[in-house]
Short mmCIF file of C-alpha atoms in Angstrom, two decimals:
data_model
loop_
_atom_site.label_atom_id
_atom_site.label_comp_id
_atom_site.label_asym_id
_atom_site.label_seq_id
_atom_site.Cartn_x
_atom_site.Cartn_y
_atom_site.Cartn_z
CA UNK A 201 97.01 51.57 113.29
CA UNK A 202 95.52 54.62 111.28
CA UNK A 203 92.58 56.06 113.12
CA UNK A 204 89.44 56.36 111.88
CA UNK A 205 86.78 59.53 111.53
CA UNK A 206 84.82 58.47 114.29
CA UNK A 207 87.81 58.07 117.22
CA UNK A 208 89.26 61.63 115.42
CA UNK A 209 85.97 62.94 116.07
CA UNK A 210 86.22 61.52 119.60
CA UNK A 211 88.90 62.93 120.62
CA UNK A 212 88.86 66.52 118.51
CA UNK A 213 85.73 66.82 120.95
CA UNK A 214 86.96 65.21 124.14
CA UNK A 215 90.62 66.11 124.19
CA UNK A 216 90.20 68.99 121.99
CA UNK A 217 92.70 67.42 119.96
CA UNK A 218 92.15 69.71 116.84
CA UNK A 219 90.57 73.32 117.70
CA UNK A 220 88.49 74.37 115.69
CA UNK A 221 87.27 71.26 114.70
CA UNK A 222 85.05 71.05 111.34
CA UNK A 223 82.76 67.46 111.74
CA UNK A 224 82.75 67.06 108.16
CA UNK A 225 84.46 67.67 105.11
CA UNK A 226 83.91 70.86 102.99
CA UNK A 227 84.46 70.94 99.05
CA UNK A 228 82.07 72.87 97.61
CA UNK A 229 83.61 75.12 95.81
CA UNK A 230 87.18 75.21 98.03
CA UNK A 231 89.93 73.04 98.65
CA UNK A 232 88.62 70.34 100.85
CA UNK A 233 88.90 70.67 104.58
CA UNK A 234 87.39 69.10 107.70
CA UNK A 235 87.04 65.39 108.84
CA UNK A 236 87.56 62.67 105.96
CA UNK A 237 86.66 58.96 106.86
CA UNK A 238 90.79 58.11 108.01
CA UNK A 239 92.18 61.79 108.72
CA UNK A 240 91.72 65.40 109.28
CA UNK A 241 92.44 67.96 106.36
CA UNK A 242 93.69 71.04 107.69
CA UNK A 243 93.31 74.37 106.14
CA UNK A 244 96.11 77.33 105.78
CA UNK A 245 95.81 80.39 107.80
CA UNK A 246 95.91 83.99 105.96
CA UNK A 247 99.36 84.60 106.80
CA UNK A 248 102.36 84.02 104.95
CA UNK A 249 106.18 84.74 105.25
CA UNK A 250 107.37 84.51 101.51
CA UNK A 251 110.95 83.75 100.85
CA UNK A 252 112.63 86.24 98.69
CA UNK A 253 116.54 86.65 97.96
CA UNK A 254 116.70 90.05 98.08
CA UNK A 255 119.68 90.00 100.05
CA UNK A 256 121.64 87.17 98.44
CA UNK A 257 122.33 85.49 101.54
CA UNK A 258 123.14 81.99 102.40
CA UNK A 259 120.31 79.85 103.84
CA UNK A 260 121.54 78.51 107.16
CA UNK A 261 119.39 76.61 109.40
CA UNK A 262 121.53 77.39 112.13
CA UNK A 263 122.02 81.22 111.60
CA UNK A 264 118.49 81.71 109.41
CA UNK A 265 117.97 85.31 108.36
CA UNK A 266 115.03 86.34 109.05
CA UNK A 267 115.49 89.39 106.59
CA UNK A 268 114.66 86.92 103.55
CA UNK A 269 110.67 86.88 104.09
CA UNK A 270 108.49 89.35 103.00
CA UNK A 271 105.33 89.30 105.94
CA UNK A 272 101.75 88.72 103.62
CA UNK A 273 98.45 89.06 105.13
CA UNK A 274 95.65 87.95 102.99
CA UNK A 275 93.54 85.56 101.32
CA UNK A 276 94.97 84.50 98.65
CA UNK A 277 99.22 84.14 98.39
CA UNK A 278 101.05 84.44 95.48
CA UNK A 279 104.33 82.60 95.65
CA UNK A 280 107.02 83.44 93.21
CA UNK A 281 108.42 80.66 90.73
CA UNK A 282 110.92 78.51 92.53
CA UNK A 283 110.53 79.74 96.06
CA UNK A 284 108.32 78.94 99.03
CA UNK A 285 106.60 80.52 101.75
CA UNK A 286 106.07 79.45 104.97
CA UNK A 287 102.43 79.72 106.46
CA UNK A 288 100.77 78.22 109.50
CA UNK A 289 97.76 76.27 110.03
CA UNK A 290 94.17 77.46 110.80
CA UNK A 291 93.78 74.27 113.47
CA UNK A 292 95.74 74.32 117.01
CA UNK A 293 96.64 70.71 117.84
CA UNK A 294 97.35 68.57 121.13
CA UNK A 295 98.49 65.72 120.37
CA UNK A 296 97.67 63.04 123.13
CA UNK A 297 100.79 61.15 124.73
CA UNK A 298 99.95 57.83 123.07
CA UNK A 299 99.60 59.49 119.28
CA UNK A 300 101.74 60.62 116.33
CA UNK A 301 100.19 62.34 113.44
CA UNK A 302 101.61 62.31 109.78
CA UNK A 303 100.37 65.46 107.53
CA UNK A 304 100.99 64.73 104.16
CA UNK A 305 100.41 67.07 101.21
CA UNK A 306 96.86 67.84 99.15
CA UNK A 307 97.03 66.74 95.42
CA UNK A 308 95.39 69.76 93.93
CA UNK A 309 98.12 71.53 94.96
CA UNK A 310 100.61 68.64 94.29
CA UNK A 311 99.44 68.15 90.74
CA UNK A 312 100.18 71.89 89.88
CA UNK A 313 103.63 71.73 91.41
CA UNK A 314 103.16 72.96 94.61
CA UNK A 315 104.64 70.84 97.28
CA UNK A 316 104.36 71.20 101.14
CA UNK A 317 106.74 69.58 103.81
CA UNK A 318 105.66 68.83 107.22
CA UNK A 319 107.46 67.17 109.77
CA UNK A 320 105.52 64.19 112.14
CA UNK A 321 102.92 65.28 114.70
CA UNK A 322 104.98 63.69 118.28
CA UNK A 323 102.89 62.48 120.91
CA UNK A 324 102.16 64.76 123.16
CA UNK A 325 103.35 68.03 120.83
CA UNK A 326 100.89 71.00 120.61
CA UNK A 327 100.51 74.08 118.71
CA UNK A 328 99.53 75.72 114.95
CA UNK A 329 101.59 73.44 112.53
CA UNK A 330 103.97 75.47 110.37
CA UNK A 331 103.69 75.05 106.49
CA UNK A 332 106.64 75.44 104.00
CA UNK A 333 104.70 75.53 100.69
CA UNK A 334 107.46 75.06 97.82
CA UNK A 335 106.32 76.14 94.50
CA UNK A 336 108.63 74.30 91.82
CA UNK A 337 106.98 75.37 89.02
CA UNK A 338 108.90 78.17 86.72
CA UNK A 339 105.29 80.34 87.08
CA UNK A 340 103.52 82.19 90.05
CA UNK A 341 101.41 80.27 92.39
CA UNK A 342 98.47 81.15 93.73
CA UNK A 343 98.03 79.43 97.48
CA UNK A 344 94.46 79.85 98.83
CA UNK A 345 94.10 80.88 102.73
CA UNK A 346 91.48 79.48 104.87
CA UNK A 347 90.92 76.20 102.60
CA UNK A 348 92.67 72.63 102.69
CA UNK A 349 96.04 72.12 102.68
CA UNK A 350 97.28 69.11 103.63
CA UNK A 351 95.93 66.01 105.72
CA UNK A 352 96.82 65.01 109.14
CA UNK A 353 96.76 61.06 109.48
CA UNK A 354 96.68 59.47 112.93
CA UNK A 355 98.36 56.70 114.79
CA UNK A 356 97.71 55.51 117.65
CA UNK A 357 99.37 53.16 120.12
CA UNK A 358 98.50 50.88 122.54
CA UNK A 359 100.68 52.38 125.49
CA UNK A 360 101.90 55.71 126.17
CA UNK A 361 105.47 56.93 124.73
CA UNK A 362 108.22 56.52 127.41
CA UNK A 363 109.51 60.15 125.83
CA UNK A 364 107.22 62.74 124.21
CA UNK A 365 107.71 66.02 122.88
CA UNK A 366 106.36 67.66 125.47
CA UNK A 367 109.02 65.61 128.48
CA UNK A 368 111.90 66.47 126.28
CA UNK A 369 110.53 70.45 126.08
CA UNK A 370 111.04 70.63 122.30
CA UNK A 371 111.90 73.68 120.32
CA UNK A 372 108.72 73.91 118.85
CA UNK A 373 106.27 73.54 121.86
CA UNK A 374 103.05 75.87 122.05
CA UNK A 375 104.28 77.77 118.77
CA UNK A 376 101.36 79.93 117.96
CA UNK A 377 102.37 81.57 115.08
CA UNK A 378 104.60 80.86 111.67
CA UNK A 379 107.87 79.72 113.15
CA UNK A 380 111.49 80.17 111.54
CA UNK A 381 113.80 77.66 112.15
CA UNK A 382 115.51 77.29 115.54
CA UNK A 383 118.52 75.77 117.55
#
């Protein structure tokens, strides 16, 4: 069952399931972020790893090259046309053992081309939530730090997993930062 605002809000405060935790949702004059009535929008931090192909190589997920980002610091990103970055998000998360969370893209940036991938939030998985923010268009696009991204739905079961991420010490545990792929 998707979770409402009022158990997110429960448990952002009890568990500290999202730190910092914004009660409700900002707009005025941003990209929306904070609590919404069935999910949590989550903002993008100020730092960036942009993808360039400066040296030609081939992108292998198991032997990445860590050579094709440029590092950005600042508030607003520009990402070239047909290329990503990779980003992380403003929120930490702890996931409780008996939720998954699904982050799905914001449609401001969807309906200008800009696409963002996220893989599921496992049950008991914790850390900043990396970003890869794909910009399809055949222009520059301008990605704007500190406001919404994307939106983090919840669901919860009625019993704890048998297996979370946590128990099977996945790659990605406790990541603090933006994190390239690993094996």
């Amino acid at each position: 069952m998707i979770k409402s605002d009022k158990w997110i809000k429960k448990l952002a405060m009890e568990k500290e399931m999202i730190k910092p935790f914004v009660e409700d949702q900002k707009r005025d004059g941003v990209i929306s972020f904070g609590l919404s009535s069935y999910g949590y929008d989550i903002r993008v931090g100020d730092e960036f790893k942009i993808f360039t192909n400066i040296n030609s190589t081939v992108v292998d997920p198991k032997d990445f090259d860590h050579n094709s980002f440029i590092d950005f610091k600042g508030g607003v990103c520009i990402i070239p046309p047909n290329s990503f970055a990779l980003a992380r998000s403003m929120e930490y998360f702890k996931m409780p053992r008996n939720v998954t969370g699904i982050v799905l893209g914001k449609s401001t940036y969807a309906r200008c081309g800009i696409v963002t991938n996220f893989t599921p939030l496992e049950a008991a998985w914790e850390g900043y939530i990396t970003i890869e923010i794909s910009n399809t268009t055949p222009l520059p696009a301008k990605i704007y730090a500190n406001e919404g991204i994307a939106q983090v739905l919840f669901l919860e079961s009625d019993e704890d997993c048998m297996v979370s991420y946590a128990d099977k010490k996945g790659k990605y545990q406790g990541q603090t930062g933006i994190t390239l792929p690993r094996l």
